[in-house]
Amino acid sequence: MMKLTTFLTFTTLFTFIACNTSENEPDENSKSETVESLDSTTQTANVNPHLLSVAKWDSLSFEGDYFIINFKGVSTETEAIEVVDSLLPTFPDAGYLWIPDFASLSGKELFVVFLDQSKYKFSILETLQNNKIEHPGIYAVNVNQTTDRWVAYSPIDIRINGEKQKMILTYATPEDSEEYANEGGEDWGWFVNDVGEYFRQNHPEVQMESVFYSGLLPAEIEALEDELDLEGFCYIFTDGKNKMVVGHDMPDFVISEACIFFGFEEPDFGY
């Protein structure tokens, strides 16, 4: 009887230890999940926060567009990180990307270091204008997943796939505009709006900007004035290297002249 009691006690103890060990020891699936989780954590920790990856771009872009100021291209990620670190004290939004990640870029197997980044074109053009004297050679780039390569060297020198965009620039010095307003003049503003609205609706590929309020540098404005002998109120049509100046006139006349200049069909205004 005593032997039987001892045997039962030993059996119960063995069963308890075996069950307890089985519950605490992970099975093969949980081991695999743990290793995978560690690998994922390690990979995430190793991603540089200043890298504009495809996933990060996707979370930041606006309607599939994002803009950067191209500073320089480098061959290794280590060099890209070093250059970015040197820029951060002055340019807190500096970063880098891998060119082949984005269809709109050149496709070269290089890293691009950029001074600034934004989902807004006007913001990136402002940064470009404010820094291109100190950093000659910088330019703005549209980062997206289309094959259209958008590059801007200034607000009035924007190129798509190497071709300068068609533009209409309005010209009126701040002094002339103020004097015109003080004398009760209103036509210029209304007429400019009508011209702009026509092209926005019928030829959106034509961009419309103001010479004095687009962020152009004083030297760039002076160069335009000297080249075209600008004065008073007028429109400047640009298409590649070709330029034409039309004075302040009725919107229909300006629109017709612009369409002829750009090679569009002349509109029929019904008279």
PDB file of C-alpha atoms in Angstrom:
ATOM      1  CA  MET A   1       0.000   0.000   0.000  1.00  0.00           C
ATOM      2  CA  MET A   2       2.822   2.349   0.852  1.00  0.00           C
ATOM      3  CA  LYS A   3       4.566   1.517  -2.461  1.00  0.00           C
ATOM      4  CA  LEU A   4       1.361   2.303  -4.399  1.00  0.00           C
ATOM      5  CA  THR A   5       0.984   5.676  -2.665  1.00  0.00           C
ATOM      6  CA  THR A   6       4.602   6.586  -3.433  1.00  0.00           C
ATOM      7  CA  PHE A   7       4.158   5.609  -7.095  1.00  0.00           C
ATOM      8  CA  LEU A   8       1.007   7.735  -7.489  1.00  0.00           C
ATOM      9  CA  THR A   9       2.656  10.741  -5.863  1.00  0.00           C
ATOM     10  CA  PHE A  10       5.665  10.500  -8.185  1.00  0.00           C
ATOM     11  CA  THR A  11       3.428  10.149 -11.266  1.00  0.00           C
ATOM     12  CA  THR A  12       1.362  13.211 -10.312  1.00  0.00           C
ATOM     13  CA  LEU A  13       4.479  15.322  -9.752  1.00  0.00           C
ATOM     14  CA  PHE A  14       5.997  14.273 -13.106  1.00  0.00           C
ATOM     15  CA  THR A  15       2.779  15.129 -14.950  1.00  0.00           C
ATOM     16  CA  PHE A  16       2.610  18.582 -13.296  1.00  0.00           C
ATOM     17  CA  ILE A  17       6.215  19.413 -14.252  1.00  0.00           C
ATOM     18  CA  ALA A  18       5.722  18.237 -17.846  1.00  0.00           C
ATOM     19  CA  CYS A  19       2.556  20.295 -18.307  1.00  0.00           C
ATOM     20  CA  ASN A  20       4.042  23.384 -16.731  1.00  0.00           C
ATOM     21  CA  THR A  21       7.136  23.151 -18.943  1.00  0.00           C
ATOM     22  CA  SER A  22       5.017  22.696 -22.079  1.00  0.00           C
ATOM     23  CA  GLU A  23       2.943  25.798 -21.300  1.00  0.00           C
ATOM     24  CA  ASN A  24       5.982  28.050 -20.832  1.00  0.00           C
ATOM     25  CA  GLU A  25       8.058  26.859 -23.782  1.00  0.00           C
ATOM     26  CA  PRO A  26       7.147  28.582 -27.110  1.00  0.00           C
ATOM     27  CA  ASP A  27       6.244  26.398 -30.051  1.00  0.00           C
ATOM     28  CA  GLU A  28       7.995  26.634 -33.438  1.00  0.00           C
ATOM     29  CA  ASN A  29       5.447  29.132 -34.856  1.00  0.00           C
ATOM     30  CA  SER A  30       5.796  31.532 -31.936  1.00  0.00           C
ATOM     31  CA  LYS A  31       9.596  31.254 -32.173  1.00  0.00           C
ATOM     32  CA  SER A  32       9.393  32.202 -35.853  1.00  0.00           C
ATOM     33  CA  GLU A  33       7.077  35.141 -35.122  1.00  0.00           C
ATOM     34  CA  THR A  34       9.427  36.413 -32.431  1.00  0.00           C
ATOM     35  CA  VAL A  35      12.445  36.300 -34.758  1.00  0.00           C
ATOM     36  CA  GLU A  36      10.479  38.013 -37.537  1.00  0.00           C
ATOM     37  CA  SER A  37       9.336  40.711 -35.119  1.00  0.00           C
ATOM     38  CA  LEU A  38      12.899  41.340 -33.995  1.00  0.00           C
ATOM     39  CA  ASP A  39      14.093  41.536 -37.602  1.00  0.00           C
ATOM     40  CA  SER A  40      11.320  44.015 -38.444  1.00  0.00           C
ATOM     41  CA  THR A  41      12.151  46.176 -35.428  1.00  0.00           C
ATOM     42  CA  THR A  42      15.834  46.166 -36.316  1.00  0.00           C
ATOM     43  CA  GLN A  43      15.125  47.122 -39.940  1.00  0.00           C
ATOM     44  CA  THR A  44      12.842  49.978 -38.881  1.00  0.00           C
ATOM     45  CA  ALA A  45      15.418  51.253 -36.420  1.00  0.00           C
ATOM     46  CA  ASN A  46      18.076  51.261 -39.145  1.00  0.00           C
ATOM     47  CA  VAL A  47      16.086  53.486 -41.566  1.00  0.00           C
ATOM     48  CA  ASN A  48      17.532  57.006 -41.511  1.00  0.00           C
ATOM     49  CA  PRO A  49      14.783  59.504 -40.561  1.00  0.00           C
ATOM     50  CA  HIS A  50      15.920  61.867 -43.319  1.00  0.00           C
ATOM     51  CA  LEU A  51      15.459  59.307 -46.111  1.00  0.00           C
ATOM     52  CA  LEU A  52      12.489  60.097 -48.366  1.00  0.00           C
ATOM     53  CA  SER A  53      11.424  56.509 -48.997  1.00  0.00           C
ATOM     54  CA  VAL A  54       8.508  55.576 -51.240  1.00  0.00           C
ATOM     55  CA  ALA A  55       6.345  54.849 -48.186  1.00  0.00           C
ATOM     56  CA  LYS A  56       7.209  58.188 -46.592  1.00  0.00           C
ATOM     57  CA  TRP A  57       6.631  60.027 -49.881  1.00  0.00           C
ATOM     58  CA  ASP A  58       3.238  58.361 -50.199  1.00  0.00           C
ATOM     59  CA  SER A  59       2.226  59.645 -46.758  1.00  0.00           C
ATOM     60  CA  LEU A  60       3.456  63.193 -47.460  1.00  0.00           C
ATOM     61  CA  SER A  61       2.607  63.791 -51.116  1.00  0.00           C
ATOM     62  CA  PHE A  62      -0.396  65.812 -52.224  1.00  0.00           C
ATOM     63  CA  GLU A  63      -2.317  64.226 -55.117  1.00  0.00           C
ATOM     64  CA  GLY A  64       0.809  62.223 -55.952  1.00  0.00           C
ATOM     65  CA  ASP A  65       3.116  65.249 -56.113  1.00  0.00           C
ATOM     66  CA  TYR A  66       5.962  66.323 -53.864  1.00  0.00           C
ATOM     67  CA  PHE A  67       8.687  68.918 -54.362  1.00  0.00           C
ATOM     68  CA  ILE A  68      12.341  69.061 -53.332  1.00  0.00           C
ATOM     69  CA  ILE A  69      15.301  71.405 -53.852  1.00  0.00           C
ATOM     70  CA  ASN A  70      18.025  69.329 -55.497  1.00  0.00           C
ATOM     71  CA  PHE A  71      21.389  70.084 -53.873  1.00  0.00           C
ATOM     72  CA  LYS A  72      23.733  67.367 -55.141  1.00  0.00           C
ATOM     73  CA  GLY A  73      23.948  63.733 -56.162  1.00  0.00           C
ATOM     74  CA  VAL A  74      26.209  61.251 -54.356  1.00  0.00           C
ATOM     75  CA  SER A  75      27.028  57.600 -54.950  1.00  0.00           C
ATOM     76  CA  THR A  76      26.619  56.136 -51.452  1.00  0.00           C
ATOM     77  CA  GLU A  77      24.037  56.423 -48.699  1.00  0.00           C
ATOM     78  CA  THR A  78      26.798  57.032 -46.153  1.00  0.00           C
ATOM     79  CA  GLU A  79      27.909  60.123 -48.059  1.00  0.00           C
ATOM     80  CA  ALA A  80      24.290  61.274 -48.441  1.00  0.00           C
ATOM     81  CA  ILE A  81      23.758  61.051 -44.679  1.00  0.00           C
ATOM     82  CA  GLU A  82      26.972  62.991 -44.009  1.00  0.00           C
ATOM     83  CA  VAL A  83      25.952  65.800 -46.390  1.00  0.00           C
ATOM     84  CA  VAL A  84      22.441  65.959 -44.917  1.00  0.00           C
ATOM     85  CA  ASP A  85      23.850  66.155 -41.383  1.00  0.00           C
ATOM     86  CA  SER A  86      26.006  69.120 -42.443  1.00  0.00           C
ATOM     87  CA  LEU A  87      22.944  70.901 -43.889  1.00  0.00           C
ATOM     88  CA  LEU A  88      20.480  70.322 -41.041  1.00  0.00           C
ATOM     89  CA  PRO A  89      21.571  73.286 -38.857  1.00  0.00           C
ATOM     90  CA  THR A  90      20.614  75.665 -41.695  1.00  0.00           C
ATOM     91  CA  PHE A  91      18.019  73.566 -43.529  1.00  0.00           C
ATOM     92  CA  PRO A  92      15.973  71.565 -40.987  1.00  0.00           C
ATOM     93  CA  ASP A  93      13.965  69.850 -43.754  1.00  0.00           C
ATOM     94  CA  ALA A  94      17.021  68.635 -45.672  1.00  0.00           C
ATOM     95  CA  GLY A  95      17.048  64.970 -46.625  1.00  0.00           C
ATOM     96  CA  TYR A  96      17.939  62.480 -49.305  1.00  0.00           C
ATOM     97  CA  LEU A  97      16.340  59.909 -51.596  1.00  0.00           C
ATOM     98  CA  TRP A  98      17.311  57.058 -53.919  1.00  0.00           C
ATOM     99  CA  ILE A  99      16.650  58.207 -57.507  1.00  0.00           C
ATOM    100  CA  PRO A 100      15.356  54.884 -58.946  1.00  0.00           C
ATOM    101  CA  ASP A 101      12.555  54.871 -56.342  1.00  0.00           C
ATOM    102  CA  PHE A 102      10.674  57.587 -58.260  1.00  0.00           C
ATOM    103  CA  ALA A 103       9.600  57.466 -61.913  1.00  0.00           C
ATOM    104  CA  SER A 104       9.737  61.248 -62.426  1.00  0.00           C
ATOM    105  CA  LEU A 105      13.480  61.394 -61.728  1.00  0.00           C
ATOM    106  CA  SER A 106      16.368  60.592 -64.061  1.00  0.00           C
ATOM    107  CA  GLY A 107      16.697  56.906 -63.188  1.00  0.00           C
ATOM    108  CA  LYS A 108      20.401  57.205 -62.351  1.00  0.00           C
ATOM    109  CA  GLU A 109      21.586  54.929 -59.562  1.00  0.00           C
ATOM    110  CA  LEU A 110      22.513  57.762 -57.227  1.00  0.00           C
ATOM    111  CA  PHE A 111      21.300  59.318 -54.010  1.00  0.00           C
ATOM    112  CA  VAL A 112      20.060  62.916 -54.216  1.00  0.00           C
ATOM    113  CA  VAL A 113      20.574  65.246 -51.275  1.00  0.00           C
ATOM    114  CA  PHE A 114      17.967  68.012 -51.058  1.00  0.00           C
ATOM    115  CA  LEU A 115      17.865  71.275 -49.104  1.00  0.00           C
ATOM    116  CA  ASP A 116      14.124  71.429 -48.593  1.00  0.00           C
ATOM    117  CA  GLN A 117      10.938  69.475 -49.264  1.00  0.00           C
ATOM    118  CA  SER A 118       7.262  70.416 -49.497  1.00  0.00           C
ATOM    119  CA  LYS A 119       4.002  69.264 -51.018  1.00  0.00           C
ATOM    120  CA  TYR A 120       3.397  72.865 -52.135  1.00  0.00           C
ATOM    121  CA  LYS A 121       4.980  74.234 -55.316  1.00  0.00           C
ATOM    122  CA  PHE A 122       4.848  77.882 -54.208  1.00  0.00           C
ATOM    123  CA  SER A 123       6.692  77.019 -50.990  1.00  0.00           C
ATOM    124  CA  ILE A 124       9.493  75.156 -52.745  1.00  0.00           C
ATOM    125  CA  LEU A 125       9.900  77.939 -55.334  1.00  0.00           C
ATOM    126  CA  GLU A 126      10.238  80.462 -52.515  1.00  0.00           C
ATOM    127  CA  THR A 127      13.019  78.372 -50.953  1.00  0.00           C
ATOM    128  CA  LEU A 128      14.699  78.112 -54.352  1.00  0.00           C
ATOM    129  CA  GLN A 129      14.675  81.865 -54.887  1.00  0.00           C
ATOM    130  CA  ASN A 130      15.896  82.602 -51.367  1.00  0.00           C
ATOM    131  CA  ASN A 131      18.905  80.292 -51.608  1.00  0.00           C
ATOM    132  CA  LYS A 132      20.121  80.080 -55.190  1.00  0.00           C
ATOM    133  CA  ILE A 133      22.570  82.983 -54.878  1.00  0.00           C
ATOM    134  CA  GLU A 134      24.351  81.329 -51.959  1.00  0.00           C
ATOM    135  CA  HIS A 135      23.965  77.875 -53.522  1.00  0.00           C
ATOM    136  CA  PRO A 136      24.213  78.301 -57.313  1.00  0.00           C
ATOM    137  CA  GLY A 137      23.177  75.230 -59.228  1.00  0.00           C
ATOM    138  CA  ILE A 138      20.240  74.218 -57.031  1.00  0.00           C
ATOM    139  CA  TYR A 139      16.862  73.662 -58.667  1.00  0.00           C
ATOM    140  CA  ALA A 140      13.391  72.406 -57.774  1.00  0.00           C
ATOM    141  CA  VAL A 141      12.152  68.957 -58.773  1.00  0.00           C
ATOM    142  CA  ASN A 142       8.710  67.383 -58.667  1.00  0.00           C
ATOM    143  CA  VAL A 143       8.974  63.916 -57.107  1.00  0.00           C
ATOM    144  CA  ASN A 144       6.215  61.546 -58.223  1.00  0.00           C
ATOM    145  CA  GLN A 145       5.539  58.253 -59.980  1.00  0.00           C
ATOM    146  CA  THR A 146       4.819  59.599 -63.473  1.00  0.00           C
ATOM    147  CA  THR A 147       7.297  59.876 -66.336  1.00  0.00           C
ATOM    148  CA  ASP A 148       6.903  63.664 -66.571  1.00  0.00           C
ATOM    149  CA  ARG A 149      10.128  65.265 -65.372  1.00  0.00           C
ATOM    150  CA  TRP A 150       9.251  68.677 -63.858  1.00  0.00           C
ATOM    151  CA  VAL A 151      12.203  70.955 -63.087  1.00  0.00           C
ATOM    152  CA  ALA A 152      12.180  74.640 -62.060  1.00  0.00           C
ATOM    153  CA  TYR A 153      15.161  76.984 -62.125  1.00  0.00           C
ATOM    154  CA  SER A 154      13.005  80.005 -61.254  1.00  0.00           C
ATOM    155  CA  PRO A 155       9.273  80.789 -61.114  1.00  0.00           C
ATOM    156  CA  ILE A 156       9.384  81.726 -64.807  1.00  0.00           C
ATOM    157  CA  ASP A 157      11.771  78.992 -65.957  1.00  0.00           C
ATOM    158  CA  ILE A 158       9.865  75.761 -65.439  1.00  0.00           C
ATOM    159  CA  ARG A 159      10.513  72.798 -67.715  1.00  0.00           C
ATOM    160  CA  ILE A 160       8.687  69.544 -68.302  1.00  0.00           C
ATOM    161  CA  ASN A 161      10.756  66.842 -69.989  1.00  0.00           C
ATOM    162  CA  GLY A 162      13.278  69.508 -70.941  1.00  0.00           C
ATOM    163  CA  GLU A 163      10.725  71.803 -72.603  1.00  0.00           C
ATOM    164  CA  LYS A 164      10.100  75.250 -71.122  1.00  0.00           C
ATOM    165  CA  GLN A 165       6.489  75.717 -70.125  1.00  0.00           C
ATOM    166  CA  LYS A 166       4.337  78.220 -71.944  1.00  0.00           C
ATOM    167  CA  MET A 167       3.753  81.217 -69.693  1.00  0.00           C
ATOM    168  CA  ILE A 168       1.932  84.527 -69.541  1.00  0.00           C
ATOM    169  CA  LEU A 169       3.621  87.044 -67.250  1.00  0.00           C
ATOM    170  CA  THR A 170       1.850  90.200 -66.180  1.00  0.00           C
ATOM    171  CA  TYR A 171       4.026  93.276 -65.775  1.00  0.00           C
ATOM    172  CA  ALA A 172       3.166  96.351 -63.708  1.00  0.00           C
ATOM    173  CA  THR A 173       5.594  97.912 -61.257  1.00  0.00           C
ATOM    174  CA  PRO A 174       4.361  98.271 -57.653  1.00  0.00           C
ATOM    175  CA  GLU A 175       4.674 102.056 -58.009  1.00  0.00           C
ATOM    176  CA  ASP A 176       2.566 102.140 -61.185  1.00  0.00           C
ATOM    177  CA  SER A 177       0.010  99.783 -59.638  1.00  0.00           C
ATOM    178  CA  GLU A 178      -0.338 101.973 -56.545  1.00  0.00           C
ATOM    179  CA  GLU A 179      -0.720 105.139 -58.594  1.00  0.00           C
ATOM    180  CA  TYR A 180      -3.274 103.432 -60.849  1.00  0.00           C
ATOM    181  CA  ALA A 181      -5.318 102.310 -57.824  1.00  0.00           C
ATOM    182  CA  ASN A 182      -5.160 105.754 -56.203  1.00  0.00           C
ATOM    183  CA  GLU A 183      -6.586 107.252 -59.377  1.00  0.00           C
ATOM    184  CA  GLY A 184      -9.497 104.818 -59.275  1.00  0.00           C
ATOM    185  CA  GLY A 185      -8.233 102.455 -61.961  1.00  0.00           C
ATOM    186  CA  GLU A 186      -9.790  98.987 -61.903  1.00  0.00           C
ATOM    187  CA  ASP A 187      -9.646  97.611 -65.446  1.00  0.00           C
ATOM    188  CA  TRP A 188      -6.147  96.117 -65.198  1.00  0.00           C
ATOM    189  CA  GLY A 189      -7.049  93.758 -62.360  1.00  0.00           C
ATOM    190  CA  TRP A 190     -10.326  92.653 -63.916  1.00  0.00           C
ATOM    191  CA  PHE A 191      -8.783  92.153 -67.357  1.00  0.00           C
ATOM    192  CA  VAL A 192      -5.864  90.121 -65.994  1.00  0.00           C
ATOM    193  CA  ASN A 193      -8.345  87.906 -64.164  1.00  0.00           C
ATOM    194  CA  ASP A 194     -10.370  87.353 -67.365  1.00  0.00           C
ATOM    195  CA  VAL A 195      -7.261  86.396 -69.347  1.00  0.00           C
ATOM    196  CA  GLY A 196      -6.128  84.026 -66.622  1.00  0.00           C
ATOM    197  CA  GLU A 197      -9.539  82.406 -66.320  1.00  0.00           C
ATOM    198  CA  TYR A 198      -9.705  81.745 -70.068  1.00  0.00           C
ATOM    199  CA  PHE A 199      -6.394  79.904 -70.094  1.00  0.00           C
ATOM    200  CA  ARG A 200      -7.139  77.993 -66.903  1.00  0.00           C
ATOM    201  CA  GLN A 201     -10.294  76.635 -68.523  1.00  0.00           C
ATOM    202  CA  ASN A 202      -9.102  76.134 -72.096  1.00  0.00           C
ATOM    203  CA  HIS A 203      -5.311  75.741 -72.009  1.00  0.00           C
ATOM    204  CA  PRO A 204      -4.219  74.761 -68.474  1.00  0.00           C
ATOM    205  CA  GLU A 205      -0.733  73.964 -69.769  1.00  0.00           C
ATOM    206  CA  VAL A 206      -0.155  77.737 -69.977  1.00  0.00           C
ATOM    207  CA  GLN A 207       0.996  79.055 -66.607  1.00  0.00           C
ATOM    208  CA  MET A 208       0.225  82.634 -65.552  1.00  0.00           C
ATOM    209  CA  GLU A 209       2.470  84.556 -63.167  1.00  0.00           C
ATOM    210  CA  SER A 210       3.250  88.119 -62.123  1.00  0.00           C
ATOM    211  CA  VAL A 211       6.740  89.470 -62.737  1.00  0.00           C
ATOM    212  CA  PHE A 212       6.797  91.337 -59.430  1.00  0.00           C
ATOM    213  CA  TYR A 213       4.868  88.919 -57.225  1.00  0.00           C
ATOM    214  CA  SER A 214       6.172  85.490 -58.243  1.00  0.00           C
ATOM    215  CA  GLY A 215       9.355  85.619 -56.187  1.00  0.00           C
ATOM    216  CA  LEU A 216      11.728  86.657 -58.975  1.00  0.00           C
ATOM    217  CA  LEU A 217      14.986  88.144 -57.786  1.00  0.00           C
ATOM    218  CA  PRO A 218      15.623  91.851 -58.530  1.00  0.00           C
ATOM    219  CA  ALA A 219      18.382  90.888 -60.962  1.00  0.00           C
ATOM    220  CA  GLU A 220      16.000  88.575 -62.839  1.00  0.00           C
ATOM    221  CA  ILE A 221      13.372  91.322 -63.119  1.00  0.00           C
ATOM    222  CA  GLU A 222      15.968  93.808 -64.315  1.00  0.00           C
ATOM    223  CA  ALA A 223      17.178  91.359 -66.954  1.00  0.00           C
ATOM    224  CA  LEU A 224      13.625  90.990 -68.291  1.00  0.00           C
ATOM    225  CA  GLU A 225      13.110  94.761 -68.338  1.00  0.00           C
ATOM    226  CA  ASP A 226      16.342  95.305 -70.239  1.00  0.00           C
ATOM    227  CA  GLU A 227      15.690  92.487 -72.699  1.00  0.00           C
ATOM    228  CA  LEU A 228      12.119  93.509 -73.554  1.00  0.00           C
ATOM    229  CA  ASP A 229      12.186  97.256 -72.819  1.00  0.00           C
ATOM    230  CA  LEU A 230       9.241  96.891 -70.432  1.00  0.00           C
ATOM    231  CA  GLU A 231       7.172  99.791 -69.145  1.00  0.00           C
ATOM    232  CA  GLY A 232       3.625 100.542 -68.051  1.00  0.00           C
ATOM    233  CA  PHE A 233       1.137  97.681 -67.872  1.00  0.00           C
ATOM    234  CA  CYS A 234       1.641  94.736 -70.195  1.00  0.00           C
ATOM    235  CA  TYR A 235       1.672  90.978 -70.737  1.00  0.00           C
ATOM    236  CA  ILE A 236       4.721  88.904 -71.643  1.00  0.00           C
ATOM    237  CA  PHE A 237       4.132  85.656 -73.534  1.00  0.00           C
ATOM    238  CA  THR A 238       6.963  83.117 -73.311  1.00  0.00           C
ATOM    239  CA  ASP A 239       7.349  79.817 -75.138  1.00  0.00           C
ATOM    240  CA  GLY A 240      10.818  78.348 -74.882  1.00  0.00           C
ATOM    241  CA  LYS A 241      13.218  81.068 -75.974  1.00  0.00           C
ATOM    242  CA  ASN A 242      10.505  83.029 -77.783  1.00  0.00           C
ATOM    243  CA  LYS A 243       8.935  86.048 -76.090  1.00  0.00           C
ATOM    244  CA  MET A 244       6.319  88.617 -77.070  1.00  0.00           C
ATOM    245  CA  VAL A 245       4.980  91.702 -75.288  1.00  0.00           C
ATOM    246  CA  VAL A 246       1.371  92.911 -75.559  1.00  0.00           C
ATOM    247  CA  GLY A 247       0.220  96.104 -73.864  1.00  0.00           C
ATOM    248  CA  HIS A 248      -2.762  96.505 -71.535  1.00  0.00           C
ATOM    249  CA  ASP A 249      -5.861  95.977 -73.694  1.00  0.00           C
ATOM    250  CA  MET A 250      -9.274  94.328 -73.739  1.00  0.00           C
ATOM    251  CA  PRO A 251      -9.127  90.677 -72.571  1.00  0.00           C
ATOM    252  CA  ASP A 252     -10.404  89.252 -75.874  1.00  0.00           C
ATOM    253  CA  PHE A 253      -7.605  90.965 -77.795  1.00  0.00           C
ATOM    254  CA  VAL A 254      -4.934  89.750 -75.359  1.00  0.00           C
ATOM    255  CA  ILE A 255      -6.332  86.204 -75.426  1.00  0.00           C
ATOM    256  CA  SER A 256      -6.379  86.148 -79.236  1.00  0.00           C
ATOM    257  CA  GLU A 257      -2.797  87.416 -79.470  1.00  0.00           C
ATOM    258  CA  ALA A 258      -1.659  84.850 -76.915  1.00  0.00           C
ATOM    259  CA  CYS A 259      -3.373  81.981 -78.743  1.00  0.00           C
ATOM    260  CA  ILE A 260      -1.717  82.992 -82.015  1.00  0.00           C
ATOM    261  CA  PHE A 261       1.663  83.219 -80.277  1.00  0.00           C
ATOM    262  CA  PHE A 262       1.317  79.791 -78.633  1.00  0.00           C
ATOM    263  CA  GLY A 263       0.010  78.150 -81.798  1.00  0.00           C
ATOM    264  CA  PHE A 264      -3.512  77.520 -80.508  1.00  0.00           C
ATOM    265  CA  GLU A 265      -6.679  77.940 -82.527  1.00  0.00           C
ATOM    266  CA  GLU A 266      -7.820  81.545 -82.286  1.00  0.00           C
ATOM    267  CA  PRO A 267     -11.040  81.719 -80.238  1.00  0.00           C
ATOM    268  CA  ASP A 268     -14.305  82.926 -81.746  1.00  0.00           C
ATOM    269  CA  PHE A 269     -15.758  85.528 -79.417  1.00  0.00           C
ATOM    270  CA  GLY A 270     -18.857  85.969 -81.605  1.00  0.00           C
ATOM    271  CA  TYR A 271     -18.146  89.315 -83.202  1.00  0.00           C
TER     272      TYR A 271
END
